[in-house]
mmCIF file of C-alpha atoms in Angstrom:
data_model
loop_
_atom_site.group_PDB
_atom_site.id
_atom_site.type_symbol
_atom_site.label_atom_id
_atom_site.label_comp_id
_atom_site.label_asym_id
_atom_site.label_seq_id
_atom_site.Cartn_x
_atom_site.Cartn_y
_atom_site.Cartn_z
ATOM 1 C CA MET H 1 0.000 0.000 0.000
ATOM 2 C CA ILE H 2 1.330 3.418 -0.987
ATOM 3 C CA LEU H 3 -1.149 5.933 0.428
ATOM 4 C CA GLY H 4 -2.898 5.513 3.747
ATOM 5 C CA ALA H 5 -5.924 7.698 4.444
ATOM 6 C CA ILE H 6 -7.970 8.248 7.582
ATOM 7 C CA GLY H 7 -11.492 9.584 7.047
ATOM 8 C CA ASP H 8 -13.517 11.078 9.882
ATOM 9 C CA ASP H 9 -16.798 9.817 8.440
ATOM 10 C CA PHE H 10 -18.072 7.296 5.926
ATOM 11 C CA THR H 11 -19.446 9.624 3.249
ATOM 12 C CA GLY H 12 -16.278 11.702 3.162
ATOM 13 C CA SER H 13 -14.193 8.563 2.908
ATOM 14 C CA SER H 14 -16.151 7.358 -0.124
ATOM 15 C CA ASP H 15 -15.750 10.836 -1.635
ATOM 16 C CA LEU H 16 -11.975 10.475 -1.244
ATOM 17 C CA GLY H 17 -12.120 6.950 -2.637
ATOM 18 C CA LEU H 18 -13.833 8.255 -5.767
ATOM 19 C CA THR H 19 -11.059 10.812 -6.313
ATOM 20 C CA LEU H 20 -8.260 8.272 -5.898
ATOM 21 C CA ALA H 21 -9.912 5.532 -7.955
ATOM 22 C CA ALA H 22 -10.730 7.975 -10.754
ATOM 23 C CA GLY H 23 -7.036 8.889 -10.798
ATOM 24 C CA GLY H 24 -6.081 5.272 -11.397
ATOM 25 C CA MET H 25 -5.150 3.987 -7.950
ATOM 26 C CA GLN H 26 -6.419 0.603 -6.777
ATOM 27 C CA THR H 27 -8.489 1.862 -3.854
ATOM 28 C CA ILE H 28 -10.475 0.208 -1.071
ATOM 29 C CA GLN H 29 -12.490 1.855 1.676
ATOM 30 C CA PHE H 30 -12.289 -0.060 4.944
ATOM 31 C CA VAL H 31 -15.099 0.223 7.483
ATOM 32 C CA GLY H 32 -13.304 0.963 10.723
ATOM 33 C CA VAL H 33 -9.806 -0.265 11.519
ATOM 34 C CA PRO H 34 -9.321 -3.720 9.945
ATOM 35 C CA ASP H 35 -8.064 -6.611 12.019
ATOM 36 C CA VAL H 36 -6.443 -8.332 9.033
ATOM 37 C CA PRO H 37 -3.910 -7.126 6.422
ATOM 38 C CA ALA H 38 -5.087 -5.351 3.281
ATOM 39 C CA PRO H 39 -5.684 -7.494 0.174
ATOM 40 C CA PRO H 40 -2.781 -7.693 -2.296
ATOM 41 C CA GLY H 41 -2.617 -4.965 -4.906
ATOM 42 C CA VAL H 42 -4.274 -2.199 -2.889
ATOM 43 C CA GLU H 43 -2.432 1.072 -3.538
ATOM 44 C CA ALA H 44 -4.651 3.415 -1.548
ATOM 45 C CA GLY H 45 -6.386 2.290 1.613
ATOM 46 C CA ILE H 46 -8.953 4.481 3.350
ATOM 47 C CA VAL H 47 -9.884 3.679 6.929
ATOM 48 C CA ALA H 48 -13.342 5.182 7.381
ATOM 49 C CA LEU H 49 -14.070 6.160 10.976
ATOM 50 C CA LYS H 50 -17.175 7.589 12.617
ATOM 51 C CA SER H 51 -15.213 10.187 14.550
ATOM 52 C CA ARG H 52 -16.347 13.564 13.224
ATOM 53 C CA SER H 53 -18.634 14.417 16.121
ATOM 54 C CA VAL H 54 -17.009 12.512 18.985
ATOM 55 C CA PRO H 55 -14.937 14.194 21.727
ATOM 56 C CA ALA H 56 -11.345 14.961 20.772
ATOM 57 C CA PRO H 57 -9.709 12.247 22.946
ATOM 58 C CA GLU H 58 -11.849 9.532 21.340
ATOM 59 C CA ALA H 59 -11.208 10.874 17.824
ATOM 60 C CA VAL H 60 -7.477 10.871 18.543
ATOM 61 C CA ARG H 61 -7.631 7.292 19.828
ATOM 62 C CA GLN H 62 -9.470 6.053 16.742
ATOM 63 C CA SER H 63 -7.238 7.977 14.340
ATOM 64 C CA LEU H 64 -4.018 6.697 15.908
ATOM 65 C CA ALA H 65 -5.328 3.126 15.714
ATOM 66 C CA ALA H 66 -6.021 3.669 12.012
ATOM 67 C CA LEU H 67 -2.556 5.151 11.540
ATOM 68 C CA ASP H 68 -0.910 2.153 13.213
ATOM 69 C CA TRP H 69 -2.688 -0.242 10.860
ATOM 70 C CA LEU H 70 -1.865 1.815 7.769
ATOM 71 C CA ARG H 71 1.790 2.046 8.743
ATOM 72 C CA ALA H 72 1.868 -1.721 9.095
ATOM 73 C CA GLN H 73 0.695 -1.958 5.463
ATOM 74 C CA GLY H 74 3.808 -0.071 4.327
ATOM 75 C CA CYS H 75 2.237 3.279 3.381
ATOM 76 C CA ARG H 76 4.645 6.005 2.290
ATOM 77 C CA GLN H 77 2.337 8.978 2.795
ATOM 78 C CA PHE H 78 -0.722 9.618 4.949
ATOM 79 C CA LEU H 79 -3.830 11.720 4.449
ATOM 80 C CA PHE H 80 -6.333 12.870 7.068
ATOM 81 C CA LYS H 81 -9.665 13.491 5.346
ATOM 82 C CA TYR H 82 -12.310 15.763 6.891
ATOM 83 C CA CYS H 83 -15.320 17.509 5.436
ATOM 84 C CA SER H 84 -15.050 20.203 2.779
ATOM 85 C CA THR H 85 -17.136 22.365 5.110
ATOM 86 C CA PHE H 86 -14.651 21.671 7.939
ATOM 87 C CA ASP H 87 -17.427 20.384 10.198
ATOM 88 C CA SER H 88 -16.171 21.064 13.703
ATOM 89 C CA THR H 89 -16.600 23.292 16.758
ATOM 90 C CA PRO H 90 -14.116 25.365 18.798
ATOM 91 C CA GLU H 91 -13.771 22.266 21.001
ATOM 92 C CA GLY H 92 -13.710 19.992 17.948
ATOM 93 C CA ASN H 93 -11.267 17.286 17.044
ATOM 94 C CA ILE H 94 -9.711 18.232 13.705
ATOM 95 C CA GLY H 95 -6.849 20.146 15.331
ATOM 96 C CA PRO H 96 -6.179 17.558 18.063
ATOM 97 C CA VAL H 97 -6.158 14.722 15.518
ATOM 98 C CA ILE H 98 -3.696 16.591 13.296
ATOM 99 C CA GLU H 99 -1.400 17.237 16.255
ATOM 100 C CA ALA H 100 -1.598 13.597 17.355
ATOM 101 C CA LEU H 101 -0.805 12.301 13.864
ATOM 102 C CA VAL H 102 2.155 14.680 13.534
ATOM 103 C CA GLU H 103 3.524 13.512 16.867
ATOM 104 C CA ALA H 104 3.023 9.830 16.051
ATOM 105 C CA LEU H 105 4.739 10.225 12.677
ATOM 106 C CA ASP H 106 7.553 12.166 14.358
ATOM 107 C CA THR H 107 7.688 14.556 11.423
ATOM 108 C CA THR H 108 8.805 18.156 11.058
ATOM 109 C CA ASP H 109 7.377 18.393 7.529
ATOM 110 C CA PRO H 110 4.808 21.111 6.858
ATOM 111 C CA VAL H 111 1.222 19.872 7.115
ATOM 112 C CA ILE H 112 -1.206 21.133 4.485
ATOM 113 C CA VAL H 113 -4.719 22.033 5.683
ATOM 114 C CA CYS H 114 -7.058 22.541 2.729
ATOM 115 C CA PRO H 115 -10.725 21.470 2.695
ATOM 116 C CA ALA H 116 -11.355 23.102 -0.710
ATOM 117 C CA PHE H 117 -13.452 21.171 -3.241
ATOM 118 C CA PRO H 118 -14.163 23.599 -6.119
ATOM 119 C CA ALA H 119 -16.385 21.111 -7.983
ATOM 120 C CA THR H 120 -18.942 21.467 -5.184
ATOM 121 C CA GLY H 121 -18.349 25.176 -4.557
ATOM 122 C CA ARG H 122 -16.003 24.854 -1.565
ATOM 123 C CA THR H 123 -13.022 27.181 -1.901
ATOM 124 C CA VAL H 124 -10.441 28.703 0.435
ATOM 125 C CA TYR H 125 -9.220 32.277 -0.047
ATOM 126 C CA GLN H 126 -7.231 34.416 2.394
ATOM 127 C CA GLY H 127 -7.561 31.558 4.851
ATOM 128 C CA HIS H 128 -11.377 31.744 4.775
ATOM 129 C CA LEU H 129 -13.636 28.908 3.625
ATOM 130 C CA PHE H 130 -16.419 29.717 1.167
ATOM 131 C CA VAL H 131 -19.467 27.758 0.016
ATOM 132 C CA GLY H 132 -20.286 29.173 -3.381
ATOM 133 C CA ASP H 133 -20.094 32.951 -3.017
ATOM 134 C CA ARG H 134 -20.853 32.894 0.720
ATOM 135 C CA LEU H 135 -18.534 32.683 3.663
ATOM 136 C CA LEU H 136 -18.954 29.328 5.381
ATOM 137 C CA SER H 137 -20.341 31.132 8.427
ATOM 138 C CA GLU H 138 -23.087 32.664 6.257
ATOM 139 C CA SER H 139 -23.868 29.571 4.168
ATOM 140 C CA GLY H 140 -26.270 27.840 6.536
ATOM 141 C CA MET H 141 -23.488 25.794 8.132
ATOM 142 C CA GLU H 142 -23.605 28.202 11.070
ATOM 143 C CA ARG H 143 -26.923 26.511 11.935
ATOM 144 C CA HIS H 144 -25.690 22.921 11.626
ATOM 145 C CA PRO H 145 -27.312 20.997 14.509
ATOM 146 C CA VAL H 146 -24.105 19.155 15.500
ATOM 147 C CA THR H 147 -21.160 21.168 14.180
ATOM 148 C CA PRO H 148 -22.231 24.805 13.693
ATOM 149 C CA MET H 149 -19.480 26.653 11.815
ATOM 150 C CA THR H 150 -19.752 30.255 12.995
ATOM 151 C CA ASP H 151 -16.346 31.449 11.785
ATOM 152 C CA ALA H 152 -15.056 30.998 8.222
ATOM 153 C CA ASP H 153 -11.442 31.859 9.137
ATOM 154 C CA LEU H 154 -9.836 28.409 9.285
ATOM 155 C CA ARG H 155 -6.699 29.804 10.922
ATOM 156 C CA ARG H 156 -8.710 31.233 13.787
ATOM 157 C CA TRP H 157 -10.896 28.116 14.076
ATOM 158 C CA LEU H 158 -7.920 25.748 14.197
ATOM 159 C CA ALA H 159 -6.080 27.986 16.662
ATOM 160 C CA ARG H 160 -8.908 27.375 19.125
ATOM 161 C CA GLN H 161 -8.354 23.635 18.845
ATOM 162 C CA MET H 162 -4.552 23.398 18.766
ATOM 163 C CA ARG H 163 -1.615 24.215 20.995
ATOM 164 C CA ALA H 164 0.638 25.177 18.077
ATOM 165 C CA SER H 165 0.483 28.285 15.885
ATOM 166 C CA VAL H 166 -1.274 27.984 12.524
ATOM 167 C CA GLY H 167 0.269 29.254 9.288
ATOM 168 C CA HIS H 168 -1.177 30.384 5.968
ATOM 169 C CA LEU H 169 -0.172 29.851 2.333
ATOM 170 C CA PRO H 170 -1.840 32.525 0.176
ATOM 171 C CA LEU H 171 -3.182 31.931 -3.309
ATOM 172 C CA ARG H 172 -0.586 34.240 -4.831
ATOM 173 C CA ALA H 173 2.279 32.009 -3.668
ATOM 174 C CA ILE H 174 0.591 28.985 -5.220
ATOM 175 C CA ARG H 175 -0.128 30.725 -8.530
ATOM 176 C CA GLU H 176 3.438 32.061 -8.753
ATOM 177 C CA GLY H 177 4.932 28.609 -8.231
ATOM 178 C CA HIS H 178 6.198 29.140 -4.681
ATOM 179 C CA ALA H 179 3.896 26.761 -2.821
ATOM 180 C CA ARG H 180 6.552 24.356 -1.538
ATOM 181 C CA GLU H 181 8.862 27.209 -0.574
ATOM 182 C CA GLY H 182 6.019 28.938 1.252
ATOM 183 C CA LEU H 183 5.094 25.788 3.153
ATOM 184 C CA LEU H 184 8.684 25.187 4.235
ATOM 185 C CA ASN H 185 9.055 28.818 5.323
ATOM 186 C CA GLU H 186 5.917 28.622 7.457
ATOM 187 C CA ALA H 187 7.151 25.443 9.140
ATOM 188 C CA ALA H 188 10.579 26.980 9.756
ATOM 189 C CA ALA H 189 8.853 29.932 11.438
ATOM 190 C CA GLY H 190 7.106 27.602 13.884
ATOM 191 C CA ARG H 191 3.841 27.297 11.982
ATOM 192 C CA GLN H 192 3.989 23.661 10.883
ATOM 193 C CA VAL H 193 0.254 23.336 10.253
ATOM 194 C CA VAL H 194 -0.560 25.568 7.277
ATOM 195 C CA VAL H 195 -4.000 26.596 6.004
ATOM 196 C CA CYS H 196 -3.707 26.766 2.205
ATOM 197 C CA ASP H 197 -5.803 28.769 -0.227
ATOM 198 C CA ALA H 198 -7.309 26.999 -3.251
ATOM 199 C CA VAL H 199 -10.074 28.229 -5.543
ATOM 200 C CA ALA H 200 -9.592 25.914 -8.535
ATOM 201 C CA ASP H 201 -8.551 22.333 -9.184
ATOM 202 C CA SER H 202 -5.245 23.621 -10.548
ATOM 203 C CA ASP H 203 -4.459 25.066 -7.114
ATOM 204 C CA LEU H 204 -5.111 21.687 -5.500
ATOM 205 C CA LEU H 205 -2.873 19.969 -8.043
ATOM 206 C CA ALA H 206 -0.128 22.484 -7.249
ATOM 207 C CA LEU H 207 -0.532 21.816 -3.526
ATOM 208 C CA GLY H 208 -0.280 18.078 -4.140
ATOM 209 C CA GLU H 209 3.009 18.596 -5.935
ATOM 210 C CA ALA H 210 4.239 20.976 -3.252
ATOM 211 C CA GLY H 211 3.495 18.379 -0.581
ATOM 212 C CA GLN H 212 5.270 15.554 -2.393
ATOM 213 C CA GLY H 213 7.232 13.550 0.156
ATOM 214 C CA PHE H 214 5.611 15.198 3.182
ATOM 215 C CA ALA H 215 4.539 12.611 5.734
ATOM 216 C CA LEU H 216 1.033 13.986 6.282
ATOM 217 C CA ILE H 217 -1.411 16.067 4.303
ATOM 218 C CA THR H 218 -4.946 16.945 5.369
ATOM 219 C CA GLY H 219 -8.038 18.238 3.649
ATOM 220 C CA GLY H 220 -11.173 17.413 1.740
ATOM 221 C CA SER H 221 -11.093 14.942 -1.114
ATOM 222 C CA GLY H 222 -9.897 17.678 -3.465
ATOM 223 C CA ILE H 223 -6.440 17.700 -1.895
ATOM 224 C CA ALA H 224 -5.974 14.186 -3.311
ATOM 225 C CA LEU H 225 -6.634 15.157 -6.942
ATOM 226 C CA GLY H 226 -2.988 15.000 -7.957
ATOM 227 C CA LEU H 227 -1.844 12.187 -5.686
ATOM 228 C CA PRO H 228 -2.500 9.236 -8.039
ATOM 229 C CA ARG H 229 -0.277 10.798 -10.698
ATOM 230 C CA LEU H 230 2.454 11.491 -8.152
ATOM 231 C CA LEU H 231 2.305 8.228 -6.207
ATOM 232 C CA ALA H 232 1.279 5.705 -8.856
ATOM 233 C CA PRO H 233 2.160 7.204 -12.260
ATOM 234 C CA LYS H 234 1.102 5.512 -15.490
ATOM 235 C CA ARG H 235 -1.267 3.161 -13.707
ATOM 236 C CA GLN H 236 -4.907 2.638 -14.495
ATOM 237 C CA ASN H 237 -7.645 1.293 -12.268
ATOM 238 C CA SER H 238 -8.709 -1.866 -14.086
ATOM 239 C CA GLU H 239 -11.516 -2.933 -11.766
ATOM 240 C CA THR H 240 -14.913 -3.300 -13.450
ATOM 241 C CA TRP H 241 -17.953 -2.001 -11.603
ATOM 242 C CA GLN H 242 -20.814 -4.431 -11.100
ATOM 243 C CA GLY H 243 -24.132 -3.060 -9.960
ATOM 244 C CA ALA H 244 -26.747 -4.912 -7.929
ATOM 245 C CA GLN H 245 -30.150 -5.947 -9.231
ATOM 246 C CA GLY H 246 -33.158 -6.077 -6.955
ATOM 247 C CA ALA H 247 -35.067 -3.867 -4.552
ATOM 248 C CA ALA H 248 -33.856 -0.415 -3.511
ATOM 249 C CA LEU H 249 -34.500 1.753 -0.459
ATOM 250 C CA ALA H 250 -33.513 5.344 0.315
ATOM 251 C CA LEU H 251 -32.854 6.594 3.856
ATOM 252 C CA SER H 252 -32.172 10.181 4.907
ATOM 253 C CA GLY H 253 -31.132 11.574 8.257
ATOM 254 C CA SER H 254 -29.513 14.696 6.837
ATOM 255 C CA CYS H 255 -31.095 18.081 7.517
ATOM 256 C CA SER H 256 -29.030 20.020 4.983
ATOM 257 C CA ALA H 257 -30.717 22.310 2.477
ATOM 258 C CA ALA H 258 -29.428 20.186 -0.418
ATOM 259 C CA THR H 259 -30.923 16.994 1.001
ATOM 260 C CA ARG H 260 -34.250 18.665 1.747
ATOM 261 C CA ALA H 261 -34.377 19.808 -1.886
ATOM 262 C CA GLN H 262 -33.636 16.237 -3.001
ATOM 263 C CA ILE H 263 -36.475 14.933 -0.830
ATOM 264 C CA ALA H 264 -38.821 17.475 -2.436
ATOM 265 C CA ALA H 265 -37.668 16.464 -5.928
ATOM 266 C CA HIS H 266 -38.227 12.787 -5.120
ATOM 267 C CA ALA H 267 -41.777 13.603 -3.985
ATOM 268 C CA ALA H 268 -42.420 15.698 -7.090
ATOM 269 C CA ALA H 269 -41.378 12.721 -9.225
ATOM 270 C CA GLY H 270 -44.024 10.598 -7.519
ATOM 271 C CA GLY H 271 -41.748 8.787 -5.104
ATOM 272 C CA ALA H 272 -43.293 7.166 -2.029
ATOM 273 C CA GLN H 273 -42.124 8.825 1.197
ATOM 274 C CA ARG H 274 -42.451 8.238 4.921
ATOM 275 C CA LYS H 275 -41.413 10.987 7.333
ATOM 276 C CA VAL H 276 -40.375 9.892 10.817
ATOM 277 C CA GLU H 277 -40.483 12.302 13.759
ATOM 278 C CA VAL H 278 -38.128 11.965 16.718
ATOM 279 C CA ALA H 279 -41.150 12.137 19.036
ATOM 280 C CA ASP H 280 -42.636 9.099 17.278
ATOM 281 C CA LEU H 281 -39.454 7.140 17.957
ATOM 282 C CA VAL H 282 -39.372 8.213 21.594
ATOM 283 C CA GLU H 283 -43.008 7.328 22.201
ATOM 284 C CA GLY H 284 -42.974 4.093 20.202
ATOM 285 C CA ARG H 285 -45.395 5.157 17.479
ATOM 286 C CA GLU H 286 -42.749 4.446 14.843
ATOM 287 C CA THR H 287 -40.394 1.472 14.662
ATOM 288 C CA ALA H 288 -38.020 0.024 12.101
ATOM 289 C CA ALA H 289 -40.377 -2.923 11.607
ATOM 290 C CA ARG H 290 -43.309 -0.644 10.758
ATOM 291 C CA ALA H 291 -41.215 1.446 8.389
ATOM 292 C CA LEU H 292 -39.926 -1.684 6.648
ATOM 293 C CA ALA H 293 -43.434 -3.095 6.223
ATOM 294 C CA TRP H 294 -44.481 0.214 4.655
ATOM 295 C CA ALA H 295 -41.456 0.244 2.320
ATOM 296 C CA GLN H 296 -42.093 -3.318 1.157
ATOM 297 C CA ALA H 297 -45.605 -2.319 0.091
ATOM 298 C CA GLN H 298 -44.356 0.493 -2.173
ATOM 299 C CA ASP H 299 -43.373 0.495 -5.830
ATOM 300 C CA GLY H 300 -40.268 2.192 -7.187
ATOM 301 C CA LEU H 301 -37.833 3.766 -4.739
ATOM 302 C CA PRO H 302 -39.389 4.342 -1.299
ATOM 303 C CA LEU H 303 -37.760 6.977 0.906
ATOM 304 C CA VAL H 304 -37.810 6.999 4.710
ATOM 305 C CA TYR H 305 -36.530 10.225 6.241
ATOM 306 C CA THR H 306 -36.158 12.170 9.462
ATOM 307 C CA SER H 307 -34.789 15.237 7.677
ATOM 308 C CA ASP H 308 -36.306 18.546 8.741
ATOM 309 C CA ASP H 309 -35.525 22.256 8.701
ATOM 310 C CA PRO H 310 -33.086 23.533 11.367
ATOM 311 C CA ALA H 311 -35.814 25.164 13.463
ATOM 312 C CA GLN H 312 -37.708 21.892 13.865
ATOM 313 C CA VAL H 313 -34.484 20.006 14.582
ATOM 314 C CA ALA H 314 -33.722 22.510 17.339
ATOM 315 C CA VAL H 315 -37.165 21.911 18.867
ATOM 316 C CA ALA H 316 -36.563 18.146 18.974
ATOM 317 C CA GLN H 317 -33.087 18.612 20.435
ATOM 318 C CA GLU H 318 -34.439 20.943 23.101
ATOM 319 C CA ARG H 319 -37.213 18.529 23.995
ATOM 320 C CA PHE H 320 -35.265 15.263 23.984
ATOM 321 C CA GLY H 321 -31.608 16.340 24.190
ATOM 322 C CA ASP H 322 -29.059 16.437 21.365
ATOM 323 C CA ALA H 323 -27.417 13.107 22.149
ATOM 324 C CA ARG H 324 -30.665 11.209 22.689
ATOM 325 C CA ALA H 325 -32.273 12.552 19.521
ATOM 326 C CA ALA H 326 -29.212 11.663 17.437
ATOM 327 C CA SER H 327 -28.932 8.211 19.002
ATOM 328 C CA LEU H 328 -32.592 7.428 18.363
ATOM 329 C CA VAL H 329 -32.399 8.463 14.720
ATOM 330 C CA GLU H 330 -29.169 6.586 14.043
ATOM 331 C CA GLY H 331 -30.435 3.487 15.827
ATOM 332 C CA PHE H 332 -33.679 3.565 13.865
ATOM 333 C CA PHE H 333 -31.931 3.786 10.501
ATOM 334 C CA ALA H 334 -29.350 1.153 11.464
ATOM 335 C CA GLU H 335 -32.078 -1.330 12.434
ATOM 336 C CA LEU H 336 -34.161 -0.503 9.367
ATOM 337 C CA ALA H 337 -31.238 -0.901 6.953
ATOM 338 C CA ALA H 338 -30.133 -4.230 8.409
ATOM 339 C CA ALA H 339 -33.671 -5.608 8.331
ATOM 340 C CA ALA H 340 -34.220 -4.353 4.777
ATOM 341 C CA VAL H 341 -31.094 -6.087 3.509
ATOM 342 C CA ASP H 342 -32.025 -9.276 5.368
ATOM 343 C CA THR H 343 -35.358 -9.287 3.533
ATOM 344 C CA GLY H 344 -33.971 -8.731 0.043
ATOM 345 C CA VAL H 345 -33.014 -5.082 -0.498
ATOM 346 C CA THR H 346 -29.810 -4.987 -2.576
ATOM 347 C CA ARG H 347 -29.459 -1.237 -3.146
ATOM 348 C CA LEU H 348 -29.342 1.288 -0.298
ATOM 349 C CA ILE H 349 -29.111 5.046 -0.806
ATOM 350 C CA VAL H 350 -28.252 6.900 2.399
ATOM 351 C CA ALA H 351 -28.097 10.673 2.932
ATOM 352 C CA GLY H 352 -26.167 12.128 5.858
ATOM 353 C CA GLY H 353 -22.747 11.373 7.282
ATOM 354 C CA GLU H 354 -23.857 10.162 10.715
ATOM 355 C CA THR H 355 -26.707 8.157 9.194
ATOM 356 C CA SER H 356 -24.362 6.577 6.648
ATOM 357 C CA GLY H 357 -21.961 5.566 9.385
ATOM 358 C CA ALA H 358 -24.683 3.979 11.484
ATOM 359 C CA VAL H 359 -26.101 2.103 8.497
ATOM 360 C CA THR H 360 -22.756 0.819 7.230
ATOM 361 C CA GLU H 361 -21.764 -0.448 10.657
ATOM 362 C CA ALA H 362 -25.145 -2.142 11.119
ATOM 363 C CA LEU H 363 -24.702 -3.959 7.810
ATOM 364 C CA GLY H 364 -21.456 -5.471 9.051
ATOM 365 C CA ALA H 365 -19.573 -4.315 5.956
ATOM 366 C CA LYS H 366 -15.796 -4.621 6.267
ATOM 367 C CA ALA H 367 -14.627 -3.149 2.955
ATOM 368 C CA LEU H 368 -16.195 -1.229 0.077
ATOM 369 C CA ALA H 369 -15.174 -1.260 -3.576
ATOM 370 C CA ILE H 370 -15.346 2.135 -5.281
ATOM 371 C CA GLY H 371 -17.590 2.388 -8.332
ATOM 372 C CA PRO H 372 -18.635 5.140 -10.759
ATOM 373 C CA MET H 373 -19.573 8.672 -9.765
ATOM 374 C CA ILE H 374 -23.222 9.407 -9.036
ATOM 375 C CA ASP H 375 -22.642 13.101 -8.331
ATOM 376 C CA PRO H 376 -19.423 14.998 -7.539
ATOM 377 C CA GLY H 377 -18.159 13.597 -4.254
ATOM 378 C CA VAL H 378 -20.537 10.618 -4.234
ATOM 379 C CA PRO H 379 -19.505 7.277 -5.761
ATOM 380 C CA ALA H 380 -21.403 4.059 -6.086
ATOM 381 C CA LEU H 381 -20.044 1.491 -3.622
ATOM 382 C CA ARG H 382 -20.238 -2.287 -3.464
ATOM 383 C CA VAL H 383 -19.844 -4.259 -0.254
ATOM 384 C CA GLN H 384 -17.047 -6.720 -0.897
ATOM 385 C CA GLY H 385 -18.193 -10.316 -0.922
ATOM 386 C CA ARG H 386 -21.922 -9.495 -1.007
ATOM 387 C CA PRO H 387 -24.471 -8.536 -3.697
ATOM 388 C CA LEU H 388 -25.131 -5.209 -1.987
ATOM 389 C CA ALA H 389 -24.582 -1.751 -3.488
ATOM 390 C CA LEU H 390 -24.548 1.479 -1.492
ATOM 391 C CA ALA H 391 -24.591 5.218 -2.056
ATOM 392 C CA LEU H 392 -23.413 7.173 0.987
ATOM 393 C CA LYS H 393 -24.063 10.876 0.484
ATOM 394 C CA SER H 394 -22.813 13.774 2.531
ATOM 395 C CA GLY H 395 -25.811 15.949 3.323
ATOM 396 C CA ASN H 396 -24.697 18.933 1.265
ATOM 397 C CA PHE H 397 -23.803 16.979 -1.893
ATOM 398 C CA GLY H 398 -25.818 15.952 -4.900
ATOM 399 C CA ALA H 399 -28.166 17.370 -7.530
ATOM 400 C CA PRO H 400 -31.931 17.579 -6.858
ATOM 401 C CA ASP H 401 -32.607 14.267 -8.668
ATOM 402 C CA PHE H 402 -29.971 12.432 -6.623
ATOM 403 C CA PHE H 403 -32.113 9.662 -5.117
ATOM 404 C CA LEU H 404 -33.563 8.272 -8.334
ATOM 405 C CA ARG H 405 -30.305 8.675 -10.245
ATOM 406 C CA ALA H 406 -28.384 6.897 -7.491
ATOM 407 C CA ALA H 407 -30.791 3.961 -7.700
ATOM 408 C CA ARG H 408 -30.101 3.651 -11.435
ATOM 409 C CA VAL H 409 -26.320 3.856 -11.044
ATOM 410 C CA LEU H 410 -26.311 1.272 -8.248
ATOM 411 C CA GLU H 411 -28.233 -1.060 -10.534
ATOM 412 C CA GLY H 412 -25.579 -0.623 -13.194
ATOM 413 C CA THR H 413 -27.912 1.092 -15.655
#
C-alpha cells in the first residue's frame, strides 16, 4: 500500500475513494480499523471512521489506531480526510487529531490544511472557507445541529483547537509557483500546520506537488486530486464495476438544504415517502419494523426520512436532548437498513454522514469497492463479498434528482 488515508466519516471517505480511484489507484475503503492485512494490490487504503462528532480524545484514539494499521501496510504517505465544510466546533477534534498524527509520525514536515473542493463550490481564499459565493459562516453551516461553523477563518478556528500556531499559504504564492517554498518557510517559522488557499482544481494539483514527500497532508477529497499521478504514475484502475439488481431503499437523516431539496424532488417525481419524527421514535409510534413493512408495500424507490428544517431540529433537540435525539435516529436507521437487507433489499441510498456511518456499521460491511460517480463527491459502492450496493451521500452533496439517479447507477444502468 502506498497511500494511507484516515477519514472522519463514511461519506467523506467514499468521496476520497472516488477521487483516488478515478485517478487510477487501486483503492479500497475499509469500514473501521481492519483486524487483518489489506488485500494484495491495494495502492490506496482508506480507513473510514465515525469520529467527526465525537470528543477529541476519542477521535485521537481512533485515528491513531487507524494510523498504526496503515503504517503496518507499508504506506509512504498519509492523508487525514475531513469535510469540505470543515465540520467542527471550537472544542472539535480536527486540530487535536492533526497534532496527534504529527507527533506519532515524528515529522517536522509542513502539514497542508485545505478542505477546498471547487467542484462542489467549496473554496479557500485568504484563509477563509467559502461555500459558493458565501462565507462558510453565512452559508447555513452556522446553523448545523451538531457542528455549527460560525467562523469561516480556518486559521482562527484551528487555533482554538490546537496548541501550536497555525500558518497560511496565500493563493498568490501557489499561482506564482512558490507553494513548496512557502510551506517550508511557514514550518521553519514555527507554523507547521498551514491553512492553504485553493479556488480551482489547478491550485489543489499544485498543492499536491508541493506536498510531495511530506509525511502527512490533510483536507477534503480535493487535496488528493494530484496524488494518483504522483504516487502511482502511469497506472490505471482496471476494476470493473458491477451493480446490484433487486429492490432499492432510500434513507435520509440529513437536515441540509441540499438533502431537503432532493427529498422534495423525489416527492415531485411521484416517489413514495415516509417521514419519521423523533417524538414518534421516543413514544414508540414508529419502529423500524413498521417502516420496513411500509417500504415493502411500495413500488419504485421508497424513501424513509427524518430530515427537517433547522428550526424543527432545534425543537426536537431541546425537547429530547441532542445526544438522545441523534442516538434514536441513528439506531432507527441502522435497524431498518439491516432488516431491509435481510429481507432482500440490494441497493441502499443513504443521505447524511452520521446516518451513513450507522447504516454501514449495522450492515457489518468490512470493505467497500469504489464504483462510478453518481454526483461529484458521491460514488457508487459495493460491499465486498456481497451482492449489496450502497450510495453514501454527505448531506450537502448531490443534484436535486440524486435519489432516483443513485438507484439507477447502483443497478448498473
